[in-house]
Coordinates of C-alpha atoms in Angstrom, one line a residue:
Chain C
X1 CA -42.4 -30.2 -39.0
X2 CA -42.6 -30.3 -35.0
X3 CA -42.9 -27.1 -33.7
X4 CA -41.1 -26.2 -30.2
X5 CA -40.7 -28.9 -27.5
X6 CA -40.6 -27.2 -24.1
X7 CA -37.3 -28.4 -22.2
X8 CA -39.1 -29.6 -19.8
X9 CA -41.8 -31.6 -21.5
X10 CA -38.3 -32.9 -23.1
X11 CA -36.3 -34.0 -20.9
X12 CA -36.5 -38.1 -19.9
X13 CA -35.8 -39.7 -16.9
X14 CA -31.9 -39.9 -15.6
X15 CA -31.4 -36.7 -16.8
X16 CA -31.0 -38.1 -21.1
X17 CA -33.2 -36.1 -23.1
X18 CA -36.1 -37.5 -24.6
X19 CA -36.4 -39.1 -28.2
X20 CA -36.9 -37.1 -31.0
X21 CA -38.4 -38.7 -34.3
X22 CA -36.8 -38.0 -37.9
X23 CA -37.3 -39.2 -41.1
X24 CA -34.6 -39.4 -43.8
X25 CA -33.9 -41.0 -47.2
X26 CA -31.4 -42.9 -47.1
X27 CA -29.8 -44.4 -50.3
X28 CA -33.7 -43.7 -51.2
X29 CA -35.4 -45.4 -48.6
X30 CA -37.1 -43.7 -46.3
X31 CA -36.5 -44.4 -42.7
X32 CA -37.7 -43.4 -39.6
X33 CA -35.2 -42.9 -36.1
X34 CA -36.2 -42.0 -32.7
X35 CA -33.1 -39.9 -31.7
X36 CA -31.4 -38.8 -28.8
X37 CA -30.9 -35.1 -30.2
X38 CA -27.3 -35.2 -29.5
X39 CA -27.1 -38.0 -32.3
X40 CA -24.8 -37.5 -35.1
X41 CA -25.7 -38.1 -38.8
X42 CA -22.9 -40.3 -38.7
X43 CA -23.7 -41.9 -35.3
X44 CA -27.4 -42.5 -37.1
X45 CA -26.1 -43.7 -40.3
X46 CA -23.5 -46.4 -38.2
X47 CA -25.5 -47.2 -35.0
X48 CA -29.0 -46.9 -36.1
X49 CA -29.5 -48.2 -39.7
X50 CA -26.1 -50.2 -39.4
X51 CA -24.5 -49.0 -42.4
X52 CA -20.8 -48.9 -41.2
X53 CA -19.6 -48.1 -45.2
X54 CA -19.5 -44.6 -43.8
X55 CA -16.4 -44.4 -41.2
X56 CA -15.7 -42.8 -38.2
X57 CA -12.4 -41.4 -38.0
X58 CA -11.4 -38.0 -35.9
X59 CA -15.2 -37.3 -35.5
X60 CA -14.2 -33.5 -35.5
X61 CA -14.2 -32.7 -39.4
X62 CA -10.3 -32.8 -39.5
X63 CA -10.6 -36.0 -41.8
X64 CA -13.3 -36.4 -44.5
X65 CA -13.6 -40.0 -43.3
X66 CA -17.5 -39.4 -42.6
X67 CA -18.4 -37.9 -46.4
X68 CA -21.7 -38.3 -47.0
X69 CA -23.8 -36.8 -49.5
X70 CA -26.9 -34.5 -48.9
X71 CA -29.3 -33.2 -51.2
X72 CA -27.0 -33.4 -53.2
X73 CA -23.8 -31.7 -51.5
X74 CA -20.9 -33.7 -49.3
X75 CA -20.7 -32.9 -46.0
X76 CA -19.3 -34.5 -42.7
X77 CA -21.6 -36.3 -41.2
X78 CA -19.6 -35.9 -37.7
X79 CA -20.2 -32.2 -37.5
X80 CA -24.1 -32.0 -38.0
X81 CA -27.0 -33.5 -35.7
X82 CA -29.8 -36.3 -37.6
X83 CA -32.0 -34.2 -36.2
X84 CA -31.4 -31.3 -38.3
X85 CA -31.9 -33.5 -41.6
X86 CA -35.6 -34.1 -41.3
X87 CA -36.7 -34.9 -45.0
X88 CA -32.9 -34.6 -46.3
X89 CA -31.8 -37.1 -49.3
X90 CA -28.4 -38.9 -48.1
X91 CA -25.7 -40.7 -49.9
X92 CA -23.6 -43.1 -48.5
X93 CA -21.2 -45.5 -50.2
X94 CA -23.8 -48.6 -50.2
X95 CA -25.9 -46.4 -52.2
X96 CA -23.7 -45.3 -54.6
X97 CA -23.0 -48.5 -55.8
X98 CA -23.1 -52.1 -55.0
X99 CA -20.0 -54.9 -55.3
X100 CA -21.6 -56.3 -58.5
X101 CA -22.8 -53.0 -59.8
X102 CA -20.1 -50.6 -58.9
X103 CA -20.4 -46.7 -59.7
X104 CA -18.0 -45.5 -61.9
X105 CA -15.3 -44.0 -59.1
X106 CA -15.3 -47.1 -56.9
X107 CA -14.5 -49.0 -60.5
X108 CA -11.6 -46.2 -61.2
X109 CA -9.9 -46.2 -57.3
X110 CA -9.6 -50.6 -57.9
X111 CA -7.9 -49.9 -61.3
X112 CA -5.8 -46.9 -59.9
X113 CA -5.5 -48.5 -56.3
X114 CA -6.3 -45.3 -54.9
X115 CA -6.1 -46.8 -51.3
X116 CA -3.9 -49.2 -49.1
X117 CA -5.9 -49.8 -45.5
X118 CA -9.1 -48.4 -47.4
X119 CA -10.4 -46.8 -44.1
X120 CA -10.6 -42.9 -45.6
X121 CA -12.0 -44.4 -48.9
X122 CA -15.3 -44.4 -48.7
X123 CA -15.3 -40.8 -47.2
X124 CA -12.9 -40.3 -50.5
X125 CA -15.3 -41.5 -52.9
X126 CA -18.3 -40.0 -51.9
X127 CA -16.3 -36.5 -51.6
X128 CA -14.6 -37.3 -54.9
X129 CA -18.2 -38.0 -57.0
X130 CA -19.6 -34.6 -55.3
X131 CA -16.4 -33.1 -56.4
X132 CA -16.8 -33.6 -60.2
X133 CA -20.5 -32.3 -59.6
X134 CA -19.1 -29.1 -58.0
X135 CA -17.2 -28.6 -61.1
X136 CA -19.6 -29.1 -63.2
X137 CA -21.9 -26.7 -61.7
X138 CA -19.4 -24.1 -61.4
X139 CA -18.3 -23.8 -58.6
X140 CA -14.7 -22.6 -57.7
X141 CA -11.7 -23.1 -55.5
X142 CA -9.0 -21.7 -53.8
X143 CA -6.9 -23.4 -57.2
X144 CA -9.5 -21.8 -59.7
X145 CA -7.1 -19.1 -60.8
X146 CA -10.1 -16.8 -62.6
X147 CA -13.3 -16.1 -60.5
X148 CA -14.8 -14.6 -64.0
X149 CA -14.3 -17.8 -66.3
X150 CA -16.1 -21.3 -66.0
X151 CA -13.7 -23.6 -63.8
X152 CA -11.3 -25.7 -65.3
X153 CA -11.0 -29.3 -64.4
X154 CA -7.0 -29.8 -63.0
X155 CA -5.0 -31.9 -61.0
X156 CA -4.4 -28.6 -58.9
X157 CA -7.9 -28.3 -58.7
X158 CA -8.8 -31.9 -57.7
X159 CA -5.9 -31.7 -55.1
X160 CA -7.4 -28.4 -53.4
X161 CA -11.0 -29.8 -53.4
X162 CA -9.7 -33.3 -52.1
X163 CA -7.9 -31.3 -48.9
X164 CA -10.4 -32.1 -46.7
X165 CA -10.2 -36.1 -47.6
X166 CA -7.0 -37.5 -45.5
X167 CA -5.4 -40.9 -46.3
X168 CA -2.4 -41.3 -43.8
X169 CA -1.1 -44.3 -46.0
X170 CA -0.6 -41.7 -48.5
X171 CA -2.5 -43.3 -51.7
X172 CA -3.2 -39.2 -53.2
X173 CA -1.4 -40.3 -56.3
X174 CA -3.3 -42.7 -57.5
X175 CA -6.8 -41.0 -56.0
X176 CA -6.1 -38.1 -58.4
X177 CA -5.4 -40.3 -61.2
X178 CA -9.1 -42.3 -60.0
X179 CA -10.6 -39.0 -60.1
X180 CA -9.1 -38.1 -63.6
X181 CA -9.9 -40.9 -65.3
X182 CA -14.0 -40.7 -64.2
X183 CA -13.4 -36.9 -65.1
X184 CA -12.3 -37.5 -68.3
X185 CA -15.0 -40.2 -68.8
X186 CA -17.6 -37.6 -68.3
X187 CA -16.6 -34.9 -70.5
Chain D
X1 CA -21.7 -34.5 -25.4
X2 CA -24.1 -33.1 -22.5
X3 CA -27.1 -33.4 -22.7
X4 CA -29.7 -31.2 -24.4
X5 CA -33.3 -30.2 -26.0
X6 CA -33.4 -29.4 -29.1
X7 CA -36.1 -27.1 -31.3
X8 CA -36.6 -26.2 -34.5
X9 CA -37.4 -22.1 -34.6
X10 CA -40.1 -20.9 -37.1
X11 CA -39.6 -17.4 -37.0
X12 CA -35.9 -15.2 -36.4
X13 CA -38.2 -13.1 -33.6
X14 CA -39.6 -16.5 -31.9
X15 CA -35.9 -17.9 -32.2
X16 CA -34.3 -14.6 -30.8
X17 CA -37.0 -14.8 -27.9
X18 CA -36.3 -18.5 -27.0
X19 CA -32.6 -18.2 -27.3
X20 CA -32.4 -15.6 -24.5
X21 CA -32.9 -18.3 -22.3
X22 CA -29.9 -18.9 -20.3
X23 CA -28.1 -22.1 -22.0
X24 CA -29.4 -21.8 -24.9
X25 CA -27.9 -21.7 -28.0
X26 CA -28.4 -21.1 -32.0
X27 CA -27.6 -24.1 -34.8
X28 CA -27.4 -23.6 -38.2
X29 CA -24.1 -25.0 -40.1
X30 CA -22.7 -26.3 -36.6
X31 CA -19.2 -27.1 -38.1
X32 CA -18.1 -25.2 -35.1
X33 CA -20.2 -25.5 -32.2
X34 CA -20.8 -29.4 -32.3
X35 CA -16.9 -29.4 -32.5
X36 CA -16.8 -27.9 -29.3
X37 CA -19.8 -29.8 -27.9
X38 CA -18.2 -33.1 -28.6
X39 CA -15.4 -31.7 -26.3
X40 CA -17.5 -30.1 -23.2
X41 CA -16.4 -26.9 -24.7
X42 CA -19.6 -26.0 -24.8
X43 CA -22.3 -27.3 -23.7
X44 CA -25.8 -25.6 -24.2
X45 CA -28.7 -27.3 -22.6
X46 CA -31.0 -26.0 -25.6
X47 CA -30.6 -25.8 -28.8
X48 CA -32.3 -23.6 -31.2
X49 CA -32.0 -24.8 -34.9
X50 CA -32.2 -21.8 -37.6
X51 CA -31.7 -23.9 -40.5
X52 CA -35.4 -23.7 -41.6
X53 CA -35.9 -19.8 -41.6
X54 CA -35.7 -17.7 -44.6
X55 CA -32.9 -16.2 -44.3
X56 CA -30.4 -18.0 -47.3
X57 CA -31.1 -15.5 -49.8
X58 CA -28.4 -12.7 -51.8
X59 CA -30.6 -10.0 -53.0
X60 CA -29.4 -6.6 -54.7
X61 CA -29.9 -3.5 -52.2
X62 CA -31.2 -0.2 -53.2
X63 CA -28.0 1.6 -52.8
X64 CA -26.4 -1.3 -55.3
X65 CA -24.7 -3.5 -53.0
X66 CA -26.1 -6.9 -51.7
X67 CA -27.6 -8.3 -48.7
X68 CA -26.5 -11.9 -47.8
X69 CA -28.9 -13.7 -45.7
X70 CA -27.5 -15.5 -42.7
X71 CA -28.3 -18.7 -43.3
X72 CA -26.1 -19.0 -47.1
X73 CA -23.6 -20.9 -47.1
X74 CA -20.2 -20.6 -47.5
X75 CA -19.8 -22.3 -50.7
X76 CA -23.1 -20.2 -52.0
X77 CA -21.7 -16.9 -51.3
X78 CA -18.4 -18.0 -52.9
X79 CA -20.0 -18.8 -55.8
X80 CA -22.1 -16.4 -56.3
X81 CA -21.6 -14.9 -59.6
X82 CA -22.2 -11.0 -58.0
X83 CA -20.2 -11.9 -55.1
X84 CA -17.1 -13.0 -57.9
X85 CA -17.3 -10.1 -60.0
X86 CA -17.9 -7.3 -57.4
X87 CA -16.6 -8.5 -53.9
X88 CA -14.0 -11.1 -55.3
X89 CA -12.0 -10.2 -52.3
X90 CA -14.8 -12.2 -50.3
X91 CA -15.2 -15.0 -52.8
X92 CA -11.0 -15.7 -52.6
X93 CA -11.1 -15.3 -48.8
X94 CA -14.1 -18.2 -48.4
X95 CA -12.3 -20.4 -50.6
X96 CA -9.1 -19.8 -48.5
X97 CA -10.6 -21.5 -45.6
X98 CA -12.2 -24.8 -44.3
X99 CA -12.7 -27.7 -46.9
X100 CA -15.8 -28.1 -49.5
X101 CA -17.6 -30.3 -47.0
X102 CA -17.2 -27.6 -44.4
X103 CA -18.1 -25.0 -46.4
X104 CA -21.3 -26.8 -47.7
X105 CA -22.6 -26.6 -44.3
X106 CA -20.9 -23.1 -42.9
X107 CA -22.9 -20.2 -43.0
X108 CA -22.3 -16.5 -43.1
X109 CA -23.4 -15.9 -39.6
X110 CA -22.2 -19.1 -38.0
X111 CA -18.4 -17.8 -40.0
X112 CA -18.7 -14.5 -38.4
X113 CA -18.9 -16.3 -34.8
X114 CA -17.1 -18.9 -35.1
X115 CA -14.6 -19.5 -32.0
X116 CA -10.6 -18.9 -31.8
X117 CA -8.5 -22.1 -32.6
X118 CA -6.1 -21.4 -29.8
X119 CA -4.5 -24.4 -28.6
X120 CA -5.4 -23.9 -25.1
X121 CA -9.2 -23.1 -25.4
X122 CA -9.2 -26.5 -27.0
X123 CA -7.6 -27.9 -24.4
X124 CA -9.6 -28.6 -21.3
X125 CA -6.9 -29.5 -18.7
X126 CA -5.4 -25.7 -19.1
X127 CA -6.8 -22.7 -17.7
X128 CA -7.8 -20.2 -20.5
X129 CA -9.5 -17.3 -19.6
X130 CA -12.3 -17.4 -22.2
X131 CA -13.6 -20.9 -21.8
X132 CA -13.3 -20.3 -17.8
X133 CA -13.2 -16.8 -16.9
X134 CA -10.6 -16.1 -14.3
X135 CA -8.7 -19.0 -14.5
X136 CA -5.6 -17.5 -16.4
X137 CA -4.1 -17.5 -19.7
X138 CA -1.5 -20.1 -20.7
X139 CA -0.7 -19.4 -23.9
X140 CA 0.8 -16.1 -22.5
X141 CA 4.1 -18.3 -21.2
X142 CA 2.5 -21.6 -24.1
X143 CA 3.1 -22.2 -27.4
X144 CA 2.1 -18.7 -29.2
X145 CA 3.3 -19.4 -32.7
X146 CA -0.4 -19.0 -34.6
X147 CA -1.5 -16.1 -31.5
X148 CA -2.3 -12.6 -31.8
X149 CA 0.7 -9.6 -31.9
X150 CA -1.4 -7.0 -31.5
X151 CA -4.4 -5.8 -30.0
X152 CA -4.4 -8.5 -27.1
X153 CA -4.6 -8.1 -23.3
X154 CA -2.7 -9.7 -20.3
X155 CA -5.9 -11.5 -19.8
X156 CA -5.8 -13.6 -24.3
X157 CA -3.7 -13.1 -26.6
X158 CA -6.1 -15.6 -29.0
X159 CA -6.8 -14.5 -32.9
X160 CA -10.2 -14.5 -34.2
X161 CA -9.8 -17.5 -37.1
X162 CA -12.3 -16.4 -39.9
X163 CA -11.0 -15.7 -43.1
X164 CA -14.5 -14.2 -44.8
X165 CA -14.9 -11.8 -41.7
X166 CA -11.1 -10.3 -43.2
X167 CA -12.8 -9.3 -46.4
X168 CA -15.5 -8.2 -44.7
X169 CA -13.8 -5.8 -42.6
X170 CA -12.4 -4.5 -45.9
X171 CA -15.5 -4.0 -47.4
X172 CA -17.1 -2.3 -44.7
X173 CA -19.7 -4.9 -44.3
X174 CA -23.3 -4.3 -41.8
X175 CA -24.3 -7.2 -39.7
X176 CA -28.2 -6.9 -39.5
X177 CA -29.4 -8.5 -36.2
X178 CA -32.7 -9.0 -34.8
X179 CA -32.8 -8.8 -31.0
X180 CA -35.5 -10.5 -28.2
X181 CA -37.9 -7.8 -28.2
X182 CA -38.1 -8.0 -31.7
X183 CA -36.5 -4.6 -32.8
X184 CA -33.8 -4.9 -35.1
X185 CA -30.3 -2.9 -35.9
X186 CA -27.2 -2.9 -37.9
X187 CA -23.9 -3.4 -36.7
X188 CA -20.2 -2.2 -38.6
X189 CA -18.3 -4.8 -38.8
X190 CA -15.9 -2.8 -36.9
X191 CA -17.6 -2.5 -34.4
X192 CA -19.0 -6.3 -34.1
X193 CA -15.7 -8.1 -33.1
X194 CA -14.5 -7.3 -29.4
X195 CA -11.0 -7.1 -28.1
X196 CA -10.2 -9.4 -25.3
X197 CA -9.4 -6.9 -22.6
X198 CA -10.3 -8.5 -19.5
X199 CA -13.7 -10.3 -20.5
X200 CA -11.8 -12.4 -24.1
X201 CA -15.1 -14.5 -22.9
X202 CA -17.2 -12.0 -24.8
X203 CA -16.0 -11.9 -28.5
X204 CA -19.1 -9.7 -30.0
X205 CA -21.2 -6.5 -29.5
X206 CA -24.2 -8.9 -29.9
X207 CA -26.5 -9.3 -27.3
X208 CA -28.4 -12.9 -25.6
X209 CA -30.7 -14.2 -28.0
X210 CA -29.9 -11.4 -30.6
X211 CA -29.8 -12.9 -34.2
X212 CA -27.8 -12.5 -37.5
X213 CA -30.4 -12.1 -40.1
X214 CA -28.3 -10.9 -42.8
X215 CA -24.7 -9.2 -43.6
X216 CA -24.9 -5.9 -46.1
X217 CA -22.4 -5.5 -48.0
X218 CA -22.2 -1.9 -49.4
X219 CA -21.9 -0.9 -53.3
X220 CA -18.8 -2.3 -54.8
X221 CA -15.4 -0.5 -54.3
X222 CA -14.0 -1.7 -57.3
X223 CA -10.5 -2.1 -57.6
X224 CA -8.2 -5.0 -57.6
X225 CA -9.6 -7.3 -55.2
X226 CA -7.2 -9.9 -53.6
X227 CA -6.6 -12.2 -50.3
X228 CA -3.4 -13.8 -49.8
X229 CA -3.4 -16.1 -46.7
X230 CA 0.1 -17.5 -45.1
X231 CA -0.6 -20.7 -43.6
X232 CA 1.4 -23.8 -42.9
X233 CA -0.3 -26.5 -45.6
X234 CA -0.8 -25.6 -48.9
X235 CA -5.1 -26.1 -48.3
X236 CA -7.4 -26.8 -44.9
X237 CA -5.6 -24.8 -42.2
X238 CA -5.7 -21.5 -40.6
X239 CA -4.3 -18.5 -41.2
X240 CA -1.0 -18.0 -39.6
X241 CA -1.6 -14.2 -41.0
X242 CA -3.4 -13.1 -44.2
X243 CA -4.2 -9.9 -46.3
X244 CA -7.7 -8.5 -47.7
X245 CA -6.9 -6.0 -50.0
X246 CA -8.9 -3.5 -52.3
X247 CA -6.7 -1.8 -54.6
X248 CA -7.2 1.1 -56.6
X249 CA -5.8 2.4 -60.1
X250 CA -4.0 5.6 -58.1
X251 CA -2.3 3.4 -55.4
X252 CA -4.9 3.9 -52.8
X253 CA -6.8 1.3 -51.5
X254 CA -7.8 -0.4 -48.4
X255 CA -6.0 -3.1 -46.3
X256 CA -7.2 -5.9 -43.0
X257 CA -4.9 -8.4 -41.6
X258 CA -6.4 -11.9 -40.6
X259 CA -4.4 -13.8 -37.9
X260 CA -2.7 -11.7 -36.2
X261 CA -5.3 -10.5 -33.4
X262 CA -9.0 -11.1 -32.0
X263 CA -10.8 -9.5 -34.4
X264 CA -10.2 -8.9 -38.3
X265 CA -7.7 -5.8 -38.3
X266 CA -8.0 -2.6 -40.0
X267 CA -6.7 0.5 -39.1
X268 CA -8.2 2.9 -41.4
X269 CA -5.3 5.3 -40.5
X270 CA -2.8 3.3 -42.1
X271 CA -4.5 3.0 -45.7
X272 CA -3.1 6.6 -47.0
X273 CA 0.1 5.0 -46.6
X274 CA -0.6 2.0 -49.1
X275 CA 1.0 4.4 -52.8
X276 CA 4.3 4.7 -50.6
X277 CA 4.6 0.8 -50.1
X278 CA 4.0 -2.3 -47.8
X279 CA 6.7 -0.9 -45.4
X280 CA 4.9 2.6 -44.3
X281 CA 1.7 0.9 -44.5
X282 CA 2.6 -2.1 -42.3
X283 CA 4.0 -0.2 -39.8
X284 CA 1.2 2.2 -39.6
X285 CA -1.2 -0.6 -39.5
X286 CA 1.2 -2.9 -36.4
X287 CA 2.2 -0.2 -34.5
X288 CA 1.4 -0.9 -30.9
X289 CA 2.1 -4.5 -31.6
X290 CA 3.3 -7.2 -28.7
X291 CA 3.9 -10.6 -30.2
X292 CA 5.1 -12.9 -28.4
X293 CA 9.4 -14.7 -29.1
X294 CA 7.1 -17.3 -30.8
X295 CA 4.9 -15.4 -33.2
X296 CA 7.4 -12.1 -34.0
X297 CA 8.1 -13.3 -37.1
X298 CA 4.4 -12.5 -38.2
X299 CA 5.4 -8.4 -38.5
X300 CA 8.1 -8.9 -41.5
X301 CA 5.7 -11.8 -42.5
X302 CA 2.0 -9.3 -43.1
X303 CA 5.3 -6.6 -44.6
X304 CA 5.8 -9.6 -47.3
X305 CA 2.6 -10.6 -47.9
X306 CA 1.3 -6.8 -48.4
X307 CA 4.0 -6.7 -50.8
X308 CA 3.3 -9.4 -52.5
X309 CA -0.5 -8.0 -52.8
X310 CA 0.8 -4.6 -53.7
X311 CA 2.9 -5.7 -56.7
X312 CA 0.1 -8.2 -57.5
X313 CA -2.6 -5.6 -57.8
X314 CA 0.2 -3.5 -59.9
X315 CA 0.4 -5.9 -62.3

């Protein structure tokens, strides 16, 4: 791990800041960026490895659009720097599954149609497949109505866990069912 | 956003001693500040990132309550099976806010500074007295519906938008800091939180380049624990007003209102009210209050909602 950079010693010419190196695995692949710090996971996922799969779309955390997957846990990948993932494992939707070998949820929102445009799904399906993990391992929601007792897998509770996953055509219906159906599937 | 240098900080002392630096700023979950970044809000020219120190442990105390490190996240400390059993006040009032992905990243110190959501310190063509000093309040004559009714000055009427620092409050919680020169202290969380006054610029007792290591939270209280938030969607908004309550067998119990000023709102001089009802109580616990025409209806609202706990925690 680099230890401090004096601002100073930092800062480029015209005033950008100098180019930091990170290295994250990607879809497990390794990769290597020189950054300008103010780079966005998402901005380096996009820009600099070119895998647009993961969308931009209020770039504040007010959609879910960006859902990514690190170490394990979704996050938006708008509200947090590359920088600060040195050695993180991410997830995007190319490396969840593939057009010939799709994972189980992209299979599940075709046969539900749990999209129209398709802009906020692969922020939905990354959330969604993080989702069933959280449940799994136990960890509750707002909808969980006893703290004490393992959670319970429920529309409610998919609904709560999904808020932070907007589709403005309005396709929730048929995301729950998606979600329902790989639920069930897994047992 | 503006340009800046960026560092990873080995050590809370080293990171308290770098952060003093005017410009300079801490990172850990950054849900909030690269938010306000993006939009010139802010706009440190250094950044100090946290992430990396020790400081994401819950550990038992000696006097049987638990210290939360400042670097767990808001999903961690929700789920914590301690935190459930013995603060559930805390765990319902994390899982009222934010989304999972925010919460995955959110930490317990980065919550407890997290900035107001007024309309008009998000919006840069207004003057608003905390994001430019001196240049005047518009929500004052704005759009006040989600704003503060008590507690606020001429000078902001914004609330403080945590839902976690609400239970907190009720639970008496310590903020342990560690400061530039490397001593540390504790800090009630009644006395972290500052009202606007004249300087709503300055929204906490901490210091430049003083650090959140950890929040204690003392032995449990017991009780029924519950948090009731009002808000305007069903999941993923703010509070328009909520309740933290600890409720006792006997009636007794203690009470703080999100949403309805700067800081999380307790008025410990109200709580010997709460066996005669949500009326007494709430009008020993608003009493001074100024809302706005756009935001009165939040007084009969925390009445309801206090009811609602009250006969909830009877049941």
């Amino acid at each position: 791990m680099p230890g401090a950079i004096s601002p100073a010693a930092a800062q480029g010419s015209q005033g950008a800041p100098a180019p930091l190196g990170v290295m994250l695995s990607v879809n497990g692949v390794e990769q290597r960026l020189a950054l300008d710090p103010r780079t966005t996971l998402l901005d380096a996922l996009r820009e600099h490895l070119h895998l647009t799969g993961t969308k931009k779309g209020c770039d504040h955390g007010q959609c879910g659009a960006c859902t990514v997957i690190v170490d394990g846990r979704r996050i938006n990948s708008c509200l947090t720097l590359a920088v600060m993932h040195e050695g993180d494992s991410v997830t995007t939707i190319e490396g969840l599954g593939t057009p010939e070998n799709l994972h189980p949820m992209q299979a599940a929102f075709i046969k539900h149609d749990g999209y129209q445009c398709g802009y906020c799904t692969p922020g939905q399906i990354c959330s969604s497949v993080a989702v069933l993990d959280e449940i799994k391992g136990g960890i509750p929601s707002h909808a969980t109505a006893d703290l004490t007792a393992p959670v319970q897998l429920s529309e409610t509770e998919i609904r709560e866990r999904m808020s932070g996953n907007i589709c403005r055509c309005g396709a929730y219906p048929n995301i729950v069912e998606a979600i329902t159906e790989v639920a069930g599937r897994q047992g | 956003m503006k340009p800046f240098t960026y560092e990873r900080a080995n050590s809370p002392a080293e990171a308290a001693a770098v952060a003093q630096t005017p410009g300079a700023k801490f990172i850990a979950g950054g849900t909030n500040l690269l938010d306000l970044m993006k939009l010139q809000i802010a706009a440190p020219t250094h950044l100090v990132d946290v992430n990396s120190l020790s400081l994401d442990k819950i550990e038992p105390t000696p006097d049987g309550g638990l210290r939360v490190g400042a670097l767990v996240r808001n999903t961690d400390l929700a789920a914590d099976e301690r935190v459930r059993r013995d603060y559930g006040v805390l765990s319902r009032a994390l899982l009222a806010g934010a989304t999972g992905q925010l919460r995955n990243r959110a930490t317990t110190a980065g919550n407890l500074l997290q900035r107001t959501r007024c309309p008009y310190f998000y919006d840069t063509a207004q003057p608003c007295n905390k994001r430019e000093p001196g240049s005047g309040c518009s929500a004052l004559d704005g759009v006040s519906r989600q704003l503060a009714v008590i507690g606020s000055s001429e000078a902001c009427i914004a609330t403080n938008p945590s839902d976690m620092a609400v239970a907190m409050r009720a639970l008496d919680a310590q903020i342990e800091t560690i400061k530039p020169d490397a001593t540390s202290r504790s800090i009630p969380i009644a006395e972290f939180h500052r009202l606007p006054g004249d300087t709503p610029h300055i929204e906490t007792v901490l210091d430049p380049g003083e650090l959140i290591t950890a929040v204690a939270l003392p032995k449990p209280a017991g009780g029924k624990q519950i948090y009731r938030k009002v808000r305007d969607r069903a999941s993923y908004a703010f509070a328009l007003i909520s309740v933290a309550a600890i409720v006792q067998k006997d009636g007794t119990g203690r009470v703080a209102l999100g949403g309805v000023a700067h800081k999380p709102w307790r008025v410990e001089a109200a709580e010997p009210e709460l066996p005669r009802g949500a009326r007494a109580t709430t009008a020993a616990l608003l009493d001074g209050a100024r809302p706005t025409r756009d935001n009165a209806f939040k007084l009969p609202l925390v009445e309801r909602a206090l009811a609602a706990v009250l006969a909830e925690a009877r049941a």
